[in-house]
mmCIF file of C-alpha atoms and ligand atoms in Angstrom:
data_model
loop_
_atom_site.group_PDB
_atom_site.id
_atom_site.type_symbol
_atom_site.label_atom_id
_atom_site.label_comp_id
_atom_site.label_asym_id
_atom_site.label_seq_id
_atom_site.Cartn_x
_atom_site.Cartn_y
_atom_site.Cartn_z
ATOM 1 C CA MET A 379 0.019 0.257 0.043
ATOM 2 C CA HIS A 380 1.084 3.362 -0.808
ATOM 3 C CA LEU A 381 0.578 5.882 1.665
ATOM 4 C CA GLY A 382 3.174 8.182 1.362
ATOM 5 C CA LYS A 383 0.667 11.686 1.437
ATOM 6 C CA VAL A 384 -0.975 10.044 5.129
ATOM 7 C CA LYS A 385 2.958 9.356 6.001
ATOM 8 C CA GLU A 386 4.056 12.926 5.620
ATOM 9 C CA PHE A 387 0.242 14.588 6.973
ATOM 10 C CA ASP A 388 -0.940 12.435 9.093
ATOM 11 C CA PRO A 389 1.515 10.444 10.626
ATOM 12 C CA GLU A 390 -0.579 9.757 13.815
ATOM 13 C CA ILE A 391 -3.089 7.950 11.413
ATOM 14 C CA TYR A 392 -0.931 6.158 9.221
ATOM 15 C CA SER A 393 1.137 5.001 11.577
ATOM 16 C CA LEU A 394 -2.592 3.549 12.802
ATOM 17 C CA ILE A 395 -3.762 1.978 9.445
ATOM 18 C CA GLU A 396 0.168 0.760 9.303
ATOM 19 C CA LYS A 397 -0.772 -0.542 12.531
ATOM 20 C CA GLU A 398 -4.216 -1.773 11.813
ATOM 21 C CA LYS A 399 -2.719 -4.224 8.055
ATOM 22 C CA GLU A 400 -0.333 -5.522 10.839
ATOM 23 C CA ARG A 401 -3.202 -6.711 13.154
ATOM 24 C CA GLN A 402 -4.849 -8.664 9.986
ATOM 25 C CA MET A 403 -1.065 -9.963 8.836
ATOM 26 C CA GLU A 404 -0.420 -10.884 11.998
ATOM 27 C CA GLY A 405 -3.881 -12.973 12.611
ATOM 28 C CA ILE A 406 -6.789 -15.475 11.869
ATOM 29 C CA GLU A 407 -9.621 -13.674 11.142
ATOM 30 C CA LEU A 408 -12.318 -16.363 11.083
ATOM 31 C CA ILE A 409 -15.517 -14.096 11.548
ATOM 32 C CA PRO A 410 -17.214 -15.432 8.730
ATOM 33 C CA SER A 411 -18.601 -11.947 6.993
ATOM 34 C CA GLU A 412 -14.985 -9.670 6.613
ATOM 35 C CA ASN A 413 -12.764 -10.270 3.490
ATOM 36 C CA LEU A 414 -9.258 -9.562 2.942
ATOM 37 C CA VAL A 415 -9.931 -7.337 -0.870
ATOM 38 C CA SER A 416 -6.951 -7.397 -3.493
ATOM 39 C CA GLN A 417 -4.384 -4.986 -3.732
ATOM 40 C CA ALA A 418 -7.027 -3.838 -7.452
ATOM 41 C CA VAL A 419 -9.759 -2.678 -5.332
ATOM 42 C CA LEU A 420 -8.073 -0.817 -3.055
ATOM 43 C CA GLU A 421 -6.333 1.117 -6.190
ATOM 44 C CA ALA A 422 -9.611 1.575 -6.930
ATOM 45 C CA LEU A 423 -11.234 2.232 -3.722
ATOM 46 C CA GLY A 424 -8.607 5.000 -3.184
ATOM 47 C CA THR A 425 -9.528 7.523 -6.763
ATOM 48 C CA VAL A 426 -11.182 10.922 -7.979
ATOM 49 C CA PRO A 427 -14.688 9.053 -8.892
ATOM 50 C CA THR A 428 -14.884 10.200 -5.452
ATOM 51 C CA ASN A 429 -15.164 13.727 -6.291
ATOM 52 C CA LYS A 430 -18.174 12.968 -8.101
ATOM 53 C CA TYR A 431 -21.634 13.953 -7.532
ATOM 54 C CA SER A 432 -24.835 12.387 -9.065
ATOM 55 C CA GLU A 433 -26.950 11.105 -7.932
ATOM 56 C CA GLY A 434 -29.257 9.721 -10.171
ATOM 57 C CA TYR A 435 -29.085 7.421 -12.942
ATOM 58 C CA PRO A 436 -26.519 5.854 -16.017
ATOM 59 C CA GLY A 437 -27.824 8.305 -18.468
ATOM 60 C CA LYS A 438 -29.695 10.684 -16.436
ATOM 61 C CA ARG A 439 -27.989 12.346 -13.590
ATOM 62 C CA TYR A 440 -28.204 15.455 -11.396
ATOM 63 C CA TYR A 441 -25.778 16.829 -11.899
ATOM 64 C CA SER A 442 -23.850 17.399 -15.194
ATOM 65 C CA GLY A 443 -19.481 15.395 -15.526
ATOM 66 C CA ASN A 444 -21.022 11.940 -15.526
ATOM 67 C CA GLU A 445 -19.417 11.528 -18.793
ATOM 68 C CA PHE A 446 -17.178 8.737 -17.033
ATOM 69 C CA ILE A 447 -18.674 8.166 -14.530
ATOM 70 C CA ASP A 448 -22.306 6.679 -16.437
ATOM 71 C CA VAL A 449 -19.637 4.384 -18.337
ATOM 72 C CA ILE A 450 -18.185 2.546 -14.568
ATOM 73 C CA GLU A 451 -21.384 2.136 -12.890
ATOM 74 C CA ASN A 452 -22.906 0.573 -15.909
ATOM 75 C CA ALA A 453 -19.608 -1.367 -15.902
ATOM 76 C CA ALA A 454 -20.660 -2.349 -12.582
ATOM 77 C CA ILE A 455 -23.257 -3.744 -13.388
ATOM 78 C CA ASP A 456 -23.000 -5.199 -16.615
ATOM 79 C CA ARG A 457 -20.608 -7.506 -15.314
ATOM 80 C CA LEU A 458 -22.997 -8.349 -11.521
ATOM 81 C CA LYS A 459 -25.895 -8.821 -13.814
ATOM 82 C CA LYS A 460 -23.377 -10.870 -15.428
ATOM 83 C CA LEU A 461 -22.523 -13.025 -12.856
ATOM 84 C CA PHE A 462 -25.399 -13.695 -11.229
ATOM 85 C CA ASN A 463 -27.507 -14.076 -14.533
ATOM 86 C CA ALA A 464 -29.852 -10.864 -12.907
ATOM 87 C CA GLU A 465 -32.729 -8.559 -15.914
ATOM 88 C CA HIS A 466 -31.629 -6.063 -13.012
ATOM 89 C CA ALA A 467 -28.940 -4.642 -10.976
ATOM 90 C CA ASN A 468 -28.561 -1.537 -8.643
ATOM 91 C CA VAL A 469 -25.170 -1.231 -7.907
ATOM 92 C CA GLN A 470 -25.945 2.380 -5.639
ATOM 93 C CA PRO A 471 -26.807 0.743 -1.771
ATOM 94 C CA LEU A 472 -23.910 2.277 0.540
ATOM 95 C CA SER A 473 -24.402 -1.518 2.832
ATOM 96 C CA GLY A 474 -26.241 -4.528 3.300
ATOM 97 C CA ALA A 475 -29.220 -2.196 5.698
ATOM 98 C CA PRO A 476 -30.004 0.116 3.546
ATOM 99 C CA ALA A 477 -29.253 -2.391 1.058
ATOM 100 C CA ASN A 478 -32.516 -3.829 3.016
ATOM 101 C CA MET A 479 -34.000 -0.833 2.965
ATOM 102 C CA ALA A 480 -34.681 0.435 0.055
ATOM 103 C CA ALA A 481 -36.015 -3.564 -1.294
ATOM 104 C CA PHE A 482 -38.717 -3.606 1.825
ATOM 105 C CA PHE A 483 -39.697 -0.203 0.873
ATOM 106 C CA ALA A 484 -39.754 -1.150 -2.886
ATOM 107 C CA PHE A 485 -42.474 -3.618 -2.203
ATOM 108 C CA MET A 486 -43.706 -2.199 1.414
ATOM 109 C CA LYS A 487 -45.643 0.126 3.115
ATOM 110 C CA PRO A 488 -45.116 1.143 6.854
ATOM 111 C CA GLY A 489 -47.977 -1.602 8.194
ATOM 112 C CA ASP A 490 -47.521 -4.449 5.682
ATOM 113 C CA THR A 491 -46.395 -7.589 6.509
ATOM 114 C CA LEU A 492 -42.858 -9.057 6.211
ATOM 115 C CA MET A 493 -41.805 -12.566 7.957
ATOM 116 C CA GLY A 494 -37.671 -12.886 8.359
ATOM 117 C CA MET A 495 -36.040 -14.771 10.175
ATOM 118 C CA ARG A 496 -35.067 -14.101 13.919
ATOM 119 C CA LEU A 497 -31.755 -13.241 14.706
ATOM 120 C CA ASP A 498 -30.950 -15.693 17.884
ATOM 121 C CA MET A 499 -31.642 -17.499 15.657
ATOM 122 C CA GLY A 500 -29.225 -17.032 12.671
ATOM 123 C CA GLY A 501 -30.935 -13.989 10.634
ATOM 124 C CA HIS A 502 -30.375 -10.516 10.186
ATOM 125 C CA LEU A 503 -31.507 -7.280 12.582
ATOM 126 C CA THR A 504 -32.509 -5.366 9.829
ATOM 127 C CA HIS A 505 -34.711 -9.223 9.200
ATOM 128 C CA GLY A 506 -37.199 -7.357 11.489
ATOM 129 C CA HIS A 507 -35.708 -7.577 14.787
ATOM 130 C CA LYS A 508 -38.521 -5.336 17.222
ATOM 131 C CA VAL A 509 -34.855 -2.761 17.901
ATOM 132 C CA ASN A 510 -33.878 -1.989 14.791
ATOM 133 C CA PHE A 511 -36.210 0.189 11.673
ATOM 134 C CA SER A 512 -37.203 -3.556 10.162
ATOM 135 C CA GLY A 513 -39.990 -4.278 12.944
ATOM 136 C CA THR A 514 -41.153 -1.701 13.742
ATOM 137 C CA ILE A 515 -41.877 0.179 10.817
ATOM 138 C CA PHE A 516 -43.499 -3.461 9.150
ATOM 139 C CA ASN A 517 -45.161 -5.761 11.375
ATOM 140 C CA SER A 518 -42.633 -8.681 11.970
ATOM 141 C CA VAL A 519 -43.854 -12.725 11.687
ATOM 142 C CA GLN A 520 -40.729 -14.172 12.549
ATOM 143 C CA TYR A 521 -39.120 -18.272 12.199
ATOM 144 C CA MET A 522 -36.636 -19.768 14.242
ATOM 145 C CA VAL A 523 -35.057 -23.215 12.946
ATOM 146 C CA ASP A 524 -36.470 -26.231 14.063
ATOM 147 C CA LYS A 525 -35.111 -27.400 17.313
ATOM 148 C CA GLU A 526 -33.955 -31.220 17.093
ATOM 149 C CA THR A 527 -32.108 -30.655 14.343
ATOM 150 C CA GLU A 528 -30.859 -26.854 14.594
ATOM 151 C CA LEU A 529 -32.327 -26.491 10.229
ATOM 152 C CA ILE A 530 -34.678 -23.925 8.925
ATOM 153 C CA ASP A 531 -37.887 -25.252 8.949
ATOM 154 C CA PHE A 532 -40.766 -25.181 5.565
ATOM 155 C CA GLU A 533 -43.477 -26.484 7.410
ATOM 156 C CA GLN A 534 -43.215 -23.937 10.227
ATOM 157 C CA ILE A 535 -42.474 -21.295 7.379
ATOM 158 C CA ARG A 536 -45.345 -22.328 5.559
ATOM 159 C CA LYS A 537 -48.283 -22.359 7.493
ATOM 160 C CA THR A 538 -46.894 -18.812 9.460
ATOM 161 C CA ALA A 539 -46.897 -18.183 6.076
ATOM 162 C CA LEU A 540 -50.259 -19.220 5.737
ATOM 163 C CA GLU A 541 -51.655 -17.676 8.523
ATOM 164 C CA THR A 542 -50.349 -14.585 8.636
ATOM 165 C CA LYS A 543 -50.605 -13.539 4.598
ATOM 166 C CA PRO A 544 -46.740 -12.066 4.309
ATOM 167 C CA LYS A 545 -46.573 -8.838 1.638
ATOM 168 C CA LEU A 546 -42.780 -10.309 2.014
ATOM 169 C CA ILE A 547 -41.088 -13.799 3.038
ATOM 170 C CA LEU A 548 -37.530 -12.970 3.526
ATOM 171 C CA SER A 549 -34.483 -15.878 3.551
ATOM 172 C CA GLY A 550 -30.885 -15.378 3.429
ATOM 173 C CA TYR A 551 -28.997 -15.542 6.810
ATOM 174 C CA THR A 552 -25.683 -14.840 8.829
ATOM 175 C CA ALA A 553 -25.435 -17.472 11.361
ATOM 176 C CA TYR A 554 -26.748 -20.448 9.079
ATOM 177 C CA PRO A 555 -24.865 -22.856 8.036
ATOM 178 C CA ARG A 556 -26.088 -25.202 6.087
ATOM 179 C CA SER A 557 -27.472 -24.586 2.385
ATOM 180 C CA ILE A 558 -30.645 -22.700 1.783
ATOM 181 C CA ASP A 559 -33.419 -23.841 -0.928
ATOM 182 C CA PHE A 560 -34.590 -21.263 -2.285
ATOM 183 C CA LYS A 561 -36.613 -22.776 -4.527
ATOM 184 C CA GLN A 562 -38.622 -24.159 -1.044
ATOM 185 C CA PHE A 563 -38.670 -20.053 -0.228
ATOM 186 C CA ARG A 564 -39.368 -19.623 -3.639
ATOM 187 C CA GLU A 565 -42.653 -22.451 -3.766
ATOM 188 C CA ILE A 566 -44.295 -21.235 -0.343
ATOM 189 C CA CYS A 567 -44.744 -17.376 -1.680
ATOM 190 C CA ASP A 568 -46.227 -18.320 -4.484
ATOM 191 C CA GLU A 569 -48.716 -20.560 -2.562
ATOM 192 C CA THR A 570 -48.989 -17.332 0.068
ATOM 193 C CA GLY A 571 -48.729 -14.601 -2.654
ATOM 194 C CA ALA A 572 -45.564 -13.274 -0.948
ATOM 195 C CA ILE A 573 -42.657 -11.423 -2.461
ATOM 196 C CA ALA A 574 -39.897 -13.933 -2.233
ATOM 197 C CA MET A 575 -36.994 -11.825 -1.375
ATOM 198 C CA ALA A 576 -33.214 -13.613 -0.401
ATOM 199 C CA ASP A 577 -30.392 -11.604 1.621
ATOM 200 C CA ILE A 578 -27.264 -13.215 -0.314
ATOM 201 C CA ALA A 579 -25.065 -10.724 1.444
ATOM 202 C CA HIS A 580 -22.721 -13.816 2.731
ATOM 203 C CA ILE A 581 -23.085 -16.682 0.893
ATOM 204 C CA ALA A 582 -23.040 -14.424 -2.474
ATOM 205 C CA GLY A 583 -19.250 -15.446 -3.798
ATOM 206 C CA LEU A 584 -20.165 -18.594 -3.155
ATOM 207 C CA CYS A 585 -23.982 -18.004 -5.291
ATOM 208 C CA CYS A 586 -22.037 -16.794 -8.100
ATOM 209 C CA ALA A 587 -19.467 -20.030 -7.977
ATOM 210 C CA GLY A 588 -21.422 -22.555 -7.974
ATOM 211 C CA GLU A 589 -20.991 -23.552 -4.672
ATOM 212 C CA HIS A 590 -24.099 -22.727 -3.240
ATOM 213 C CA GLU A 591 -27.453 -22.427 -6.005
ATOM 214 C CA ASN A 592 -28.545 -19.111 -6.971
ATOM 215 C CA PRO A 593 -31.617 -17.966 -6.468
ATOM 216 C CA VAL A 594 -31.284 -14.500 -8.253
ATOM 217 C CA PRO A 595 -32.836 -16.429 -12.068
ATOM 218 C CA TYR A 596 -36.481 -17.065 -9.598
ATOM 219 C CA PHE A 597 -36.441 -14.425 -7.072
ATOM 220 C CA ASP A 598 -38.728 -11.174 -6.794
ATOM 221 C CA VAL A 599 -35.308 -9.967 -5.183
ATOM 222 C CA VAL A 600 -32.026 -10.420 -3.662
ATOM 223 C CA THR A 601 -30.033 -8.081 -1.828
ATOM 224 C CA THR A 602 -27.171 -8.438 -0.703
ATOM 225 C CA THR A 603 -23.262 -6.642 0.570
ATOM 226 C CA THR A 604 -20.172 -6.989 -1.588
ATOM 227 C CA HIS A 605 -17.427 -7.600 0.781
ATOM 228 C CA LYS A 606 -18.128 -10.949 2.264
ATOM 229 C CA THR A 607 -17.650 -14.161 0.455
ATOM 230 C CA LEU A 608 -17.585 -12.242 -2.442
ATOM 231 C CA ARG A 609 -14.700 -9.725 -1.444
ATOM 232 C CA GLY A 610 -15.369 -5.964 -2.719
ATOM 233 C CA PRO A 611 -14.746 -3.387 -1.136
ATOM 234 C CA ARG A 612 -17.682 -2.273 1.749
ATOM 235 C CA GLY A 613 -21.233 -1.972 0.723
ATOM 236 C CA ALA A 614 -24.121 -3.329 -1.586
ATOM 237 C CA ALA A 615 -25.990 -4.182 -4.061
ATOM 238 C CA ILE A 616 -30.159 -5.275 -5.260
ATOM 239 C CA MET A 617 -30.968 -7.304 -7.699
ATOM 240 C CA CYS A 618 -34.587 -8.135 -9.057
ATOM 241 C CA LYS A 619 -37.216 -8.870 -11.747
ATOM 242 C CA LYS A 620 -36.961 -6.465 -14.868
ATOM 243 C CA GLU A 621 -40.588 -5.856 -13.834
ATOM 244 C CA PHE A 622 -39.268 -5.236 -10.346
ATOM 245 C CA SER A 623 -36.566 -2.402 -11.963
ATOM 246 C CA GLU A 624 -38.354 0.660 -11.958
ATOM 247 C CA GLN A 625 -39.552 1.086 -7.905
ATOM 248 C CA ILE A 626 -36.652 -0.528 -6.285
ATOM 249 C CA ASP A 627 -33.900 2.179 -8.238
ATOM 250 C CA LYS A 628 -36.195 4.114 -7.380
ATOM 251 C CA ALA A 629 -36.573 3.103 -3.825
ATOM 252 C CA VAL A 630 -32.536 3.666 -3.992
ATOM 253 C CA PHE A 631 -32.928 7.219 -5.593
ATOM 254 C CA PRO A 632 -34.506 9.179 -4.476
ATOM 255 C CA PHE A 633 -36.314 7.609 -2.305
ATOM 256 C CA LEU A 634 -33.504 6.782 0.770
ATOM 257 C CA GLN A 635 -30.480 7.822 -0.871
ATOM 258 C CA GLY A 636 -28.722 10.794 -2.307
ATOM 259 C CA GLY A 637 -25.694 10.456 -3.910
ATOM 260 C CA PRO A 638 -23.778 7.489 -4.633
ATOM 261 C CA HIS A 639 -20.284 6.836 -3.933
ATOM 262 C CA GLU A 640 -18.995 6.124 -7.414
ATOM 263 C CA ASN A 641 -15.399 4.812 -6.030
ATOM 264 C CA VAL A 642 -17.007 2.495 -3.824
ATOM 265 C CA ILE A 643 -18.903 1.507 -7.351
ATOM 266 C CA ALA A 644 -15.399 1.496 -9.535
ATOM 267 C CA ALA A 645 -13.984 -1.122 -6.806
ATOM 268 C CA LYS A 646 -16.767 -3.321 -6.740
ATOM 269 C CA ALA A 647 -16.547 -2.760 -10.550
ATOM 270 C CA VAL A 648 -13.055 -4.426 -10.346
ATOM 271 C CA ALA A 649 -13.764 -7.276 -7.797
ATOM 272 C CA PHE A 650 -17.140 -8.186 -9.683
ATOM 273 C CA LYS A 651 -14.402 -8.413 -13.153
ATOM 274 C CA GLU A 652 -12.447 -10.593 -10.700
ATOM 275 C CA ALA A 653 -15.030 -12.382 -9.629
ATOM 276 C CA GLN A 654 -15.684 -13.739 -13.158
ATOM 277 C CA GLN A 655 -12.715 -14.890 -14.225
ATOM 278 C CA PRO A 656 -11.714 -18.867 -13.548
ATOM 279 C CA SER A 657 -9.820 -18.612 -10.455
ATOM 280 C CA PHE A 658 -13.043 -17.208 -7.873
ATOM 281 C CA LYS A 659 -14.018 -20.583 -9.196
ATOM 282 C CA GLN A 660 -11.842 -22.249 -8.001
ATOM 283 C CA TYR A 661 -11.318 -19.347 -4.468
ATOM 284 C CA ALA A 662 -15.073 -19.945 -3.207
ATOM 285 C CA LYS A 663 -14.815 -24.388 -3.851
ATOM 286 C CA GLN A 664 -11.650 -24.012 -1.696
ATOM 287 C CA ILE A 665 -13.698 -21.335 1.003
ATOM 288 C CA VAL A 666 -15.806 -23.893 1.616
ATOM 289 C CA LYS A 667 -12.881 -27.716 1.890
ATOM 290 C CA ASN A 668 -12.048 -25.416 3.680
ATOM 291 C CA ALA A 669 -14.467 -24.944 6.220
ATOM 292 C CA LYS A 670 -15.607 -27.941 6.682
ATOM 293 C CA VAL A 671 -12.123 -29.363 7.422
ATOM 294 C CA LEU A 672 -11.675 -27.326 10.679
ATOM 295 C CA ALA A 673 -16.034 -28.191 11.449
ATOM 296 C CA GLU A 674 -14.875 -32.035 11.289
ATOM 297 C CA THR A 675 -11.220 -31.248 12.851
ATOM 298 C CA LEU A 676 -12.927 -29.279 16.070
ATOM 299 C CA MET A 677 -16.096 -31.620 16.037
ATOM 300 C CA GLU A 678 -13.133 -34.838 16.334
ATOM 301 C CA LYS A 679 -11.912 -33.403 19.518
ATOM 302 C CA GLY A 680 -15.319 -33.210 20.516
ATOM 303 C CA ASN A 681 -16.431 -29.770 20.016
ATOM 304 C CA ARG A 682 -20.469 -28.861 18.712
ATOM 305 C CA LEU A 683 -21.502 -27.938 16.241
ATOM 306 C CA VAL A 684 -24.967 -26.550 15.721
ATOM 307 C CA SER A 685 -26.645 -27.664 13.363
ATOM 308 C CA GLY A 686 -23.249 -31.299 12.759
ATOM 309 C CA GLY A 687 -21.462 -29.390 10.493
ATOM 310 C CA THR A 688 -21.452 -26.837 7.862
ATOM 311 C CA ASP A 689 -21.892 -26.348 4.583
ATOM 312 C CA ASN A 690 -21.256 -23.344 3.013
ATOM 313 C CA HIS A 691 -18.453 -20.696 4.538
ATOM 314 C CA LEU A 692 -19.398 -20.668 8.254
ATOM 315 C CA MET A 693 -19.914 -22.665 11.319
ATOM 316 C CA LEU A 694 -21.271 -22.277 14.932
ATOM 317 C CA VAL A 695 -19.918 -23.584 17.419
ATOM 318 C CA ASP A 696 -21.373 -24.380 21.425
ATOM 319 C CA VAL A 697 -19.032 -23.874 23.442
ATOM 320 C CA SER A 698 -20.722 -23.769 27.472
ATOM 321 C CA LYS A 699 -20.025 -28.141 26.031
ATOM 322 C CA LYS A 700 -16.337 -26.462 27.079
ATOM 323 C CA GLY A 701 -17.691 -24.315 30.526
ATOM 324 C CA LEU A 702 -17.425 -20.726 28.553
ATOM 325 C CA THR A 703 -19.389 -18.124 27.031
ATOM 326 C CA GLY A 704 -19.425 -16.935 23.563
ATOM 327 C CA LYS A 705 -17.661 -13.823 25.296
ATOM 328 C CA GLU A 706 -15.475 -15.734 26.899
ATOM 329 C CA ALA A 707 -14.301 -17.935 23.945
ATOM 330 C CA GLU A 708 -14.244 -14.130 21.744
ATOM 331 C CA ALA A 709 -11.544 -12.696 23.963
ATOM 332 C CA ALA A 710 -9.316 -15.907 24.897
ATOM 333 C CA LEU A 711 -9.234 -16.578 21.321
ATOM 334 C CA GLU A 712 -8.315 -12.607 20.252
ATOM 335 C CA LYS A 713 -5.517 -12.720 22.625
ATOM 336 C CA SER A 714 -4.212 -16.284 20.713
ATOM 337 C CA GLY A 715 -4.581 -14.013 17.047
ATOM 338 C CA VAL A 716 -8.045 -15.824 16.052
ATOM 339 C CA TYR A 717 -10.297 -13.371 15.713
ATOM 340 C CA CYS A 718 -13.830 -14.653 15.589
ATOM 341 C CA ASN A 719 -17.717 -13.263 16.911
ATOM 342 C CA LYS A 720 -19.928 -14.318 20.053
ATOM 343 C CA ASN A 721 -23.286 -15.903 18.571
ATOM 344 C CA THR A 722 -26.374 -16.406 19.174
ATOM 345 C CA ILE A 723 -26.577 -20.073 18.841
ATOM 346 C CA PRO A 724 -30.533 -21.720 17.793
ATOM 347 C CA PHE A 725 -32.823 -21.218 21.259
ATOM 348 C CA ASP A 726 -29.636 -19.836 23.504
ATOM 349 C CA PRO A 727 -30.591 -19.659 27.034
ATOM 350 C CA ARG A 728 -27.865 -17.268 27.385
ATOM 351 C CA LYS A 729 -28.212 -12.756 26.105
ATOM 352 C CA PRO A 730 -27.217 -12.118 22.983
ATOM 353 C CA TRP A 731 -24.040 -10.276 24.647
ATOM 354 C CA GLU A 732 -22.548 -13.020 26.574
ATOM 355 C CA PRO A 733 -24.086 -16.004 24.032
ATOM 356 C CA SER A 734 -23.326 -20.122 24.130
ATOM 357 C CA GLY A 735 -21.239 -19.596 20.704
ATOM 358 C CA ILE A 736 -19.078 -18.589 18.446
ATOM 359 C CA ARG A 737 -19.037 -18.086 14.860
ATOM 360 C CA LEU A 738 -16.122 -18.727 12.416
ATOM 361 C CA GLY A 739 -15.440 -18.732 8.098
ATOM 362 C CA THR A 740 -12.933 -19.819 6.270
ATOM 363 C CA PRO A 741 -13.182 -16.501 3.177
ATOM 364 C CA VAL A 742 -10.304 -14.793 4.628
ATOM 365 C CA VAL A 743 -7.779 -17.263 5.860
ATOM 366 C CA THR A 744 -8.716 -18.714 2.176
ATOM 367 C CA THR A 745 -8.316 -15.630 0.190
ATOM 368 C CA ARG A 746 -5.114 -15.973 1.859
ATOM 369 C CA GLY A 747 -4.138 -18.912 0.776
ATOM 370 C CA MET A 748 -4.288 -21.290 3.147
ATOM 371 C CA LYS A 749 -5.846 -25.299 3.358
ATOM 372 C CA GLU A 750 -6.999 -28.297 4.084
ATOM 373 C CA SER A 751 -3.305 -29.085 6.616
ATOM 374 C CA GLU A 752 -3.824 -25.361 7.479
ATOM 375 C CA MET A 753 -7.623 -25.976 8.682
ATOM 376 C CA LYS A 754 -7.026 -28.520 10.700
ATOM 377 C CA GLU A 755 -3.730 -26.970 12.422
ATOM 378 C CA ILE A 756 -6.447 -23.118 12.998
ATOM 379 C CA GLY A 757 -9.026 -25.987 14.447
ATOM 380 C CA ALA A 758 -6.434 -27.739 16.274
ATOM 381 C CA ILE A 759 -5.051 -24.331 17.497
ATOM 382 C CA ILE A 760 -9.124 -22.860 18.479
ATOM 383 C CA ASP A 761 -9.119 -26.317 20.575
ATOM 384 C CA SER A 762 -6.594 -25.667 22.459
ATOM 385 C CA VAL A 763 -7.524 -22.560 24.326
ATOM 386 C CA LEU A 764 -11.578 -22.770 24.670
ATOM 387 C CA GLU A 765 -9.964 -26.308 26.363
ATOM 388 C CA LYS A 766 -7.354 -23.895 28.323
ATOM 389 C CA HIS A 767 -7.909 -20.853 28.382
ATOM 390 C CA ASP A 768 -5.029 -19.749 31.023
ATOM 391 C CA ASP A 769 -1.515 -17.440 30.250
ATOM 392 C CA ALA A 770 1.134 -20.550 29.514
ATOM 393 C CA SER A 771 -1.969 -22.166 26.676
ATOM 394 C CA ILE A 772 -2.374 -18.157 25.367
ATOM 395 C CA LYS A 773 0.715 -18.064 24.678
ATOM 396 C CA LYS A 774 1.373 -21.215 22.946
ATOM 397 C CA ALA A 775 -1.738 -19.772 20.803
ATOM 398 C CA ARG A 776 0.104 -17.302 19.379
ATOM 399 C CA GLU A 777 3.322 -18.290 18.866
ATOM 400 C CA ARG A 778 0.944 -21.302 16.184
ATOM 401 C CA THR A 779 -0.661 -18.041 15.191
ATOM 402 C CA LYS A 780 2.106 -15.958 14.683
ATOM 403 C CA GLU A 781 4.124 -18.274 12.750
ATOM 404 C CA LEU A 782 1.191 -19.918 10.275
ATOM 405 C CA CYS A 783 0.688 -16.383 9.561
ATOM 406 C CA LYS A 784 4.623 -15.298 8.235
ATOM 407 C CA LYS A 785 3.975 -18.349 5.818
ATOM 408 C CA PHE A 786 1.089 -16.519 4.314
ATOM 409 C CA GLN A 787 1.021 -12.855 4.447
ATOM 410 C CA PHE A 788 -1.006 -11.187 1.530
ATOM 411 C CA TYR A 789 -0.556 -6.760 1.753
ATOM 412 C CA LYS A 790 2.507 -6.291 1.686
HETATM 413 N N1 LIG B 1312 -22.614 -8.219 10.422
HETATM 414 C C1 LIG B 1312 -22.619 -8.848 9.011
HETATM 415 C C2 LIG B 1312 -22.028 -10.102 9.527
HETATM 416 O O1 LIG B 1312 -21.610 -9.841 10.090
HETATM 417 O O2 LIG B 1312 -22.603 -10.691 9.606
HETATM 418 C C3 LIG B 1312 -23.301 -9.085 8.533
HETATM 419 O O3 LIG B 1312 -24.290 -7.565 8.456
#
């Protein structure tokens, strides 16, 4: 990273950025919603389209001087449509929550019924939680996973949908380790007359690479962030059927947002081109392989994984079996140089601030080039810390993580 001017003008911020880079390179990042962008994406982010106001859409802007910005935004739109086989795409949403908000308002009015997965079962705040706009503006009906299998319970969803007649049913999750049967969701929506919406933020990179079913061609609307498995800059996008394109575009601008961040859109275009390469398919395949090996390693050592494993990039470990809370496990692992996040598990008897689980994922370690044998080592490090987290064990684990990271530097 070339930061000569920042270093010269603002050494304080320069040194903090450098320290953050070092932290990222010397630790094992397992937060499943994070990733490392390529040098090309990073460079595109720090460019002059950040200076430009371009309210509106390509060909119809409220400011002059958008000749090149239009081409950049159209490239991002076209690449995203090709990647997911989408009829229409909007690349302006600033992040996942505003993308969901725009999608909801494209189809619903305040008071309409929204049906989504409960946050503590693997959903997201914006999927109808009571502390979020989605649970206060709309009439939120929340579904759960099955208590025994910890899997999506389609019969329960169908029954609730028939009873409550939601305007929109939302699938796609932040902490669900299994494949999602989007076709069953589509059938329930058809039967009940609901709009079929998916939030594929976590699995977008897997969907476009063929490692997970892609709902875009047959769902009404699909939102995604661009910075998770898709490995682009922090931001989001919405894809929908052509017949809904006008209402989606109007919901993003002028209803919800003003000027789009065109430097980020340029970086999204670069990331979408990267995702079109054959190497990205390999990358997505390896994310899933790595997650399976990490999950198996942890289970072989006696850890309980929610639903007994993973089909995607993430897993939930029930650390209560080791006599820890998720908060304690997260803190002990952080000291060992392993980053994860505390997370509720389905039907968690504990509160979200101190839940029973931790959430682990493999997008970052896979970006760094780690494969199955490194997953076994990471699984062993994690287990050693969950098993015994005194100073000596944490120190030993820290040495092991540093040693591993040395071989997989990403940013020079
Ligand atoms: N905050 C993200 C996650 O960690 O899953 C979802 O938006």
